[in-house]
PDB file of C-alpha atoms in Angstrom:
ATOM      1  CA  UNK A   1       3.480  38.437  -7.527  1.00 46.00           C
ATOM      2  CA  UNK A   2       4.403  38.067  -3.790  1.00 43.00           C
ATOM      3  CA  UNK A   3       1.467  35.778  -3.566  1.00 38.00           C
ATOM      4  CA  UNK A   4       2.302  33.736  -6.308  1.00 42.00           C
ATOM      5  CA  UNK A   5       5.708  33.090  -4.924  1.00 42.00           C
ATOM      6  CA  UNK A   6       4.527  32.038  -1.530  1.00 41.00           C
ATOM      7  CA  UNK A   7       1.748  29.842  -3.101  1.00 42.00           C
ATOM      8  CA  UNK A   8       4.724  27.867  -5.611  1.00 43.00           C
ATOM      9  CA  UNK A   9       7.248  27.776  -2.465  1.00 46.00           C
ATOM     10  CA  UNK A  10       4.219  26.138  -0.296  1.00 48.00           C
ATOM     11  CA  UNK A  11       3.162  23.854  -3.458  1.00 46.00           C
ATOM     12  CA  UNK A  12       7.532  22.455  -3.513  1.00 47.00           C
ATOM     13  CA  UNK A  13       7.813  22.446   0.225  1.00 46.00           C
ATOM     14  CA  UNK A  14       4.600  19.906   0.277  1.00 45.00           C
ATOM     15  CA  UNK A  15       6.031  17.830  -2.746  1.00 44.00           C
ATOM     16  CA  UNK A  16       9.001  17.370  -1.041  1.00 43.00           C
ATOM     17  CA  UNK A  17       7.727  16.630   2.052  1.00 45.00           C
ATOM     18  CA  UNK A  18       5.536  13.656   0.348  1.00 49.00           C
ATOM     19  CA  UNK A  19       8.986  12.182  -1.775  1.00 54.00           C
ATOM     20  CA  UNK A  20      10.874  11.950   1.679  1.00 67.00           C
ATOM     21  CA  UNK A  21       8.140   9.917   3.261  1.00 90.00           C
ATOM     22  CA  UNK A  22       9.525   6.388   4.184  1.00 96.00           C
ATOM     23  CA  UNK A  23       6.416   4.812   3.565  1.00 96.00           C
ATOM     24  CA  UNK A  24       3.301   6.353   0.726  1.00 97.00           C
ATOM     25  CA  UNK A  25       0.227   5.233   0.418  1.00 96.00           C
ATOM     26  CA  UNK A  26      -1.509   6.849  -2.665  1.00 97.00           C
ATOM     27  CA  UNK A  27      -5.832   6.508  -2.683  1.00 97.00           C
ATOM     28  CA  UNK A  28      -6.790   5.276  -6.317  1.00 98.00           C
ATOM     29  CA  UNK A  29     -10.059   4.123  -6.047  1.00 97.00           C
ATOM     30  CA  UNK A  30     -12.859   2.800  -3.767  1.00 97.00           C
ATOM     31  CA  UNK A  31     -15.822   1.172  -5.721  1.00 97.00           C
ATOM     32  CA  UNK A  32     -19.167  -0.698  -4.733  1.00 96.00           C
ATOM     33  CA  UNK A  33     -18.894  -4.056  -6.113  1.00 97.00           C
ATOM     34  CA  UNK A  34     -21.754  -6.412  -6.772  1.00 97.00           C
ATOM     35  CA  UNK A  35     -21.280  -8.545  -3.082  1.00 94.00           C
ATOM     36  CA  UNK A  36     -23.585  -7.259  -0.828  1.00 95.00           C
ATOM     37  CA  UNK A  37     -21.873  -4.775   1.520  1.00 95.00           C
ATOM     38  CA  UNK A  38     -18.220  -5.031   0.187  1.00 96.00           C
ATOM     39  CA  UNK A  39     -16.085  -2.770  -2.255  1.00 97.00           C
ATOM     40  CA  UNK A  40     -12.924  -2.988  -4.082  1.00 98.00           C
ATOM     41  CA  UNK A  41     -10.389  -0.850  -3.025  1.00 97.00           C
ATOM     42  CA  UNK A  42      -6.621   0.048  -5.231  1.00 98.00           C
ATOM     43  CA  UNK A  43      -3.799   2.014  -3.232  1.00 98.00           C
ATOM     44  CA  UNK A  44      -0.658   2.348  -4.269  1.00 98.00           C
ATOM     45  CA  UNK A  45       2.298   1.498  -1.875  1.00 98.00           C
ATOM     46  CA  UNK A  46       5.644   3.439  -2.570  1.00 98.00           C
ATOM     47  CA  UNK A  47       8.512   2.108   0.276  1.00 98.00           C
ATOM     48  CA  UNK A  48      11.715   3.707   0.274  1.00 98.00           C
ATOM     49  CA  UNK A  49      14.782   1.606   0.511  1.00 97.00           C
ATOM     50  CA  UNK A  50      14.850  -0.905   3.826  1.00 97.00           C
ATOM     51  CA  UNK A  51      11.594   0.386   4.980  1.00 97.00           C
ATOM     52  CA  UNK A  52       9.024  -2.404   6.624  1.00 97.00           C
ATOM     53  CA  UNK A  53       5.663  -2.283   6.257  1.00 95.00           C
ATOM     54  CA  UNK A  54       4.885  -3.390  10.032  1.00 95.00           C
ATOM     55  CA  UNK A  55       2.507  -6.223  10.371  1.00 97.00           C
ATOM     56  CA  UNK A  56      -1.520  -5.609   9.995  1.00 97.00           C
ATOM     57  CA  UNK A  57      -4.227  -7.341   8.140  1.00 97.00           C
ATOM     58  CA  UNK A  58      -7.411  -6.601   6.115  1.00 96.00           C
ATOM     59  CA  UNK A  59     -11.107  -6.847   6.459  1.00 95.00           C
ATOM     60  CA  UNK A  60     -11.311  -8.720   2.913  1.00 96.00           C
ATOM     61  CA  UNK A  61      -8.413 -10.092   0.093  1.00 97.00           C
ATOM     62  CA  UNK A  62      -5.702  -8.307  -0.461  1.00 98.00           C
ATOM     63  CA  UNK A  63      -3.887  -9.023  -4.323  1.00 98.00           C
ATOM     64  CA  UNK A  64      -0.712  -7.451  -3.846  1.00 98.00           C
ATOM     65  CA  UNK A  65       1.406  -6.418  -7.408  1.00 98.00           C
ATOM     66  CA  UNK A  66       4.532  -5.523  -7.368  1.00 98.00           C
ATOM     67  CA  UNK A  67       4.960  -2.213  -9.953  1.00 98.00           C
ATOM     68  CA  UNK A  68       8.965  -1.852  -8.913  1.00 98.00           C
ATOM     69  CA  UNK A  69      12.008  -3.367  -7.333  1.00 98.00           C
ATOM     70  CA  UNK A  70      11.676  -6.246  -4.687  1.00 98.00           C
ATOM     71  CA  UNK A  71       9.253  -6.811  -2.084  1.00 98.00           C
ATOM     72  CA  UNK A  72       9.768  -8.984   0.675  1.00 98.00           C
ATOM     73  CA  UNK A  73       6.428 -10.334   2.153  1.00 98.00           C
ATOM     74  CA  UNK A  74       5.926 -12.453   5.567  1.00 98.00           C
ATOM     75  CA  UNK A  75       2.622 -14.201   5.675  1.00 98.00           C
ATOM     76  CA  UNK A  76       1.487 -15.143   9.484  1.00 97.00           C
ATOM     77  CA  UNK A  77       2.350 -18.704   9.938  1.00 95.00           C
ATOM     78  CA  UNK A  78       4.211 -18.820   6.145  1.00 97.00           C
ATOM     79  CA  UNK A  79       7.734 -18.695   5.298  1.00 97.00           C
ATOM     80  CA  UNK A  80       8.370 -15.264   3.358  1.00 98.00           C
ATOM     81  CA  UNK A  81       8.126 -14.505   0.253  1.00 98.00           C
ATOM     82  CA  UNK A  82       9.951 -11.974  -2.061  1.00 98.00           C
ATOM     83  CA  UNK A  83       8.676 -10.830  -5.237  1.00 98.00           C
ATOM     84  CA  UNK A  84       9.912  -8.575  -7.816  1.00 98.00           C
ATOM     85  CA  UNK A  85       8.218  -5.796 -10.533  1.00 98.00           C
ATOM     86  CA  UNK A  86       5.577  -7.839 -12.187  1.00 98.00           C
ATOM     87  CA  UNK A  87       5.235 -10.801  -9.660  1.00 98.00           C
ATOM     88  CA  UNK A  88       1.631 -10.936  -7.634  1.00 98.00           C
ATOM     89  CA  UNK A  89       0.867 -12.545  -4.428  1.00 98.00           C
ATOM     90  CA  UNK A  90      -2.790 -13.252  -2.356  1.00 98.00           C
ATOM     91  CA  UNK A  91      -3.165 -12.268   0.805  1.00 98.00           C
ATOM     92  CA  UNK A  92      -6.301 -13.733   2.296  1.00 97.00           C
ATOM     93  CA  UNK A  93      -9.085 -12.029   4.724  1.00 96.00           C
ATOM     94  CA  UNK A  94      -7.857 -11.229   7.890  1.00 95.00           C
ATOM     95  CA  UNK A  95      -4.138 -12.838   7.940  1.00 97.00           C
ATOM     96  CA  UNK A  96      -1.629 -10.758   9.331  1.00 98.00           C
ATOM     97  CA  UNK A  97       1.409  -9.862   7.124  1.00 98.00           C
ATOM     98  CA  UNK A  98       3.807  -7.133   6.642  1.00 97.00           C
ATOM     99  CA  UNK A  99       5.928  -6.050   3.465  1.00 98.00           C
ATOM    100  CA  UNK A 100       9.385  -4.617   3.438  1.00 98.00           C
ATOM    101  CA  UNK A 101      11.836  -3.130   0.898  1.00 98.00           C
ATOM    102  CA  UNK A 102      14.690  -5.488   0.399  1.00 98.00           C
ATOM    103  CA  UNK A 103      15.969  -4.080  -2.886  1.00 97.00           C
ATOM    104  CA  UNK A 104      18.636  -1.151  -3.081  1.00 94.00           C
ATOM    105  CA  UNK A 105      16.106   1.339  -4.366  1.00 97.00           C
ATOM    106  CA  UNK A 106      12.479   2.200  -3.872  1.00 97.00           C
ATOM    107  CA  UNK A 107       9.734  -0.084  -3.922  1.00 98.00           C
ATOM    108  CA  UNK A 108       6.219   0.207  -5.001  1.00 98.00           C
ATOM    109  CA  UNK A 109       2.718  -1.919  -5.169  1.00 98.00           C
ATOM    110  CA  UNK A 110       0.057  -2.005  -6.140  1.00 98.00           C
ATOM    111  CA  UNK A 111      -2.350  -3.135  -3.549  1.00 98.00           C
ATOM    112  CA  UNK A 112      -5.914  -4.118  -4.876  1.00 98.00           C
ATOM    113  CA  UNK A 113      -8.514  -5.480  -1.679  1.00 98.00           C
ATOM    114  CA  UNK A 114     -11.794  -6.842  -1.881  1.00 97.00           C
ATOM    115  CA  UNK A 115     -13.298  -5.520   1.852  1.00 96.00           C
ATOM    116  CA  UNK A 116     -16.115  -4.553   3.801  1.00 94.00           C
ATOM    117  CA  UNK A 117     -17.878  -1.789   3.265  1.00 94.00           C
ATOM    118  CA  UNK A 118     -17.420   1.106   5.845  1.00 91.00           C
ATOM    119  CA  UNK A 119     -14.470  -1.064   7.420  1.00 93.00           C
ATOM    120  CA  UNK A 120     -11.083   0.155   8.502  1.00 93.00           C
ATOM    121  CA  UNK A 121      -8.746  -0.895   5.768  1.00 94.00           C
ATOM    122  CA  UNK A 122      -5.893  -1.643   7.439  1.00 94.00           C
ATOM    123  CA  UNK A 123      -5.829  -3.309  10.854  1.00 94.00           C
ATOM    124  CA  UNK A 124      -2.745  -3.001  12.847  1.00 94.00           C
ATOM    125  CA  UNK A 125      -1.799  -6.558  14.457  1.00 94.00           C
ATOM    126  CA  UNK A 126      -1.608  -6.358  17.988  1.00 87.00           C
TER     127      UNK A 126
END
């Protein structure tokens, strides 16, 4: 019994721990495709309220769809974009952008990318 009150207190502490994160990214799936030596690649992107995404890139596309409130995007050498649930935006190979939360509640995406294979995913701009 003592165990299985330890083991549900660890299990709530963890939850909670992931819900106060400013920033989630959730691993949905990572698939060979038929281009030679790339894969597709969904994550979903949950941003609390005000929270920036700071600026990277991608070794590949990125199709970017927003699943809830508003999205602010800023495309290198663009003027930003915002986009709310249901709106989608391209993000071509190797441009660095960055995302933030400008609505008053959480944010979320759904991030589909067309990469190499065995590359990092996300590139941190310098």
């Amino acid at each position: 019994m003592t165990l299985a009150m330890l083991l549900l207190a660890n299990t709530m502490a963890f939850s909670t721990a992931r819900a106060e994160q400013p920033l989630q990214r959730t691993d949905l799936l990572k698939n060979d495709i038929d281009v030679a030596g790339h894969e597709a690649v969904q994550v979903r992107v949950d941003f609390a309220p005000g929270v920036l995404a700071p600026k990277h890139s991608h070794p590949g596309e990125e199709l970017a769809y927003v699943l809830k409130g508003t999205l602010e995007y800023q495309l290198e050498g663009r003027p930003p974009v915002t986009l709310t649930a249901g709106q989608s935006l391209f993000i071509p190979s190797g441009v660095t952008h960055s995302a933030k939360n400008v609505g008053g509640g959480k944010a979320s995406e759904l991030a589909t990318y067309i990469v190499k294979k065995g590359a990092t995913l996300v590139v941190p701009a310098k």
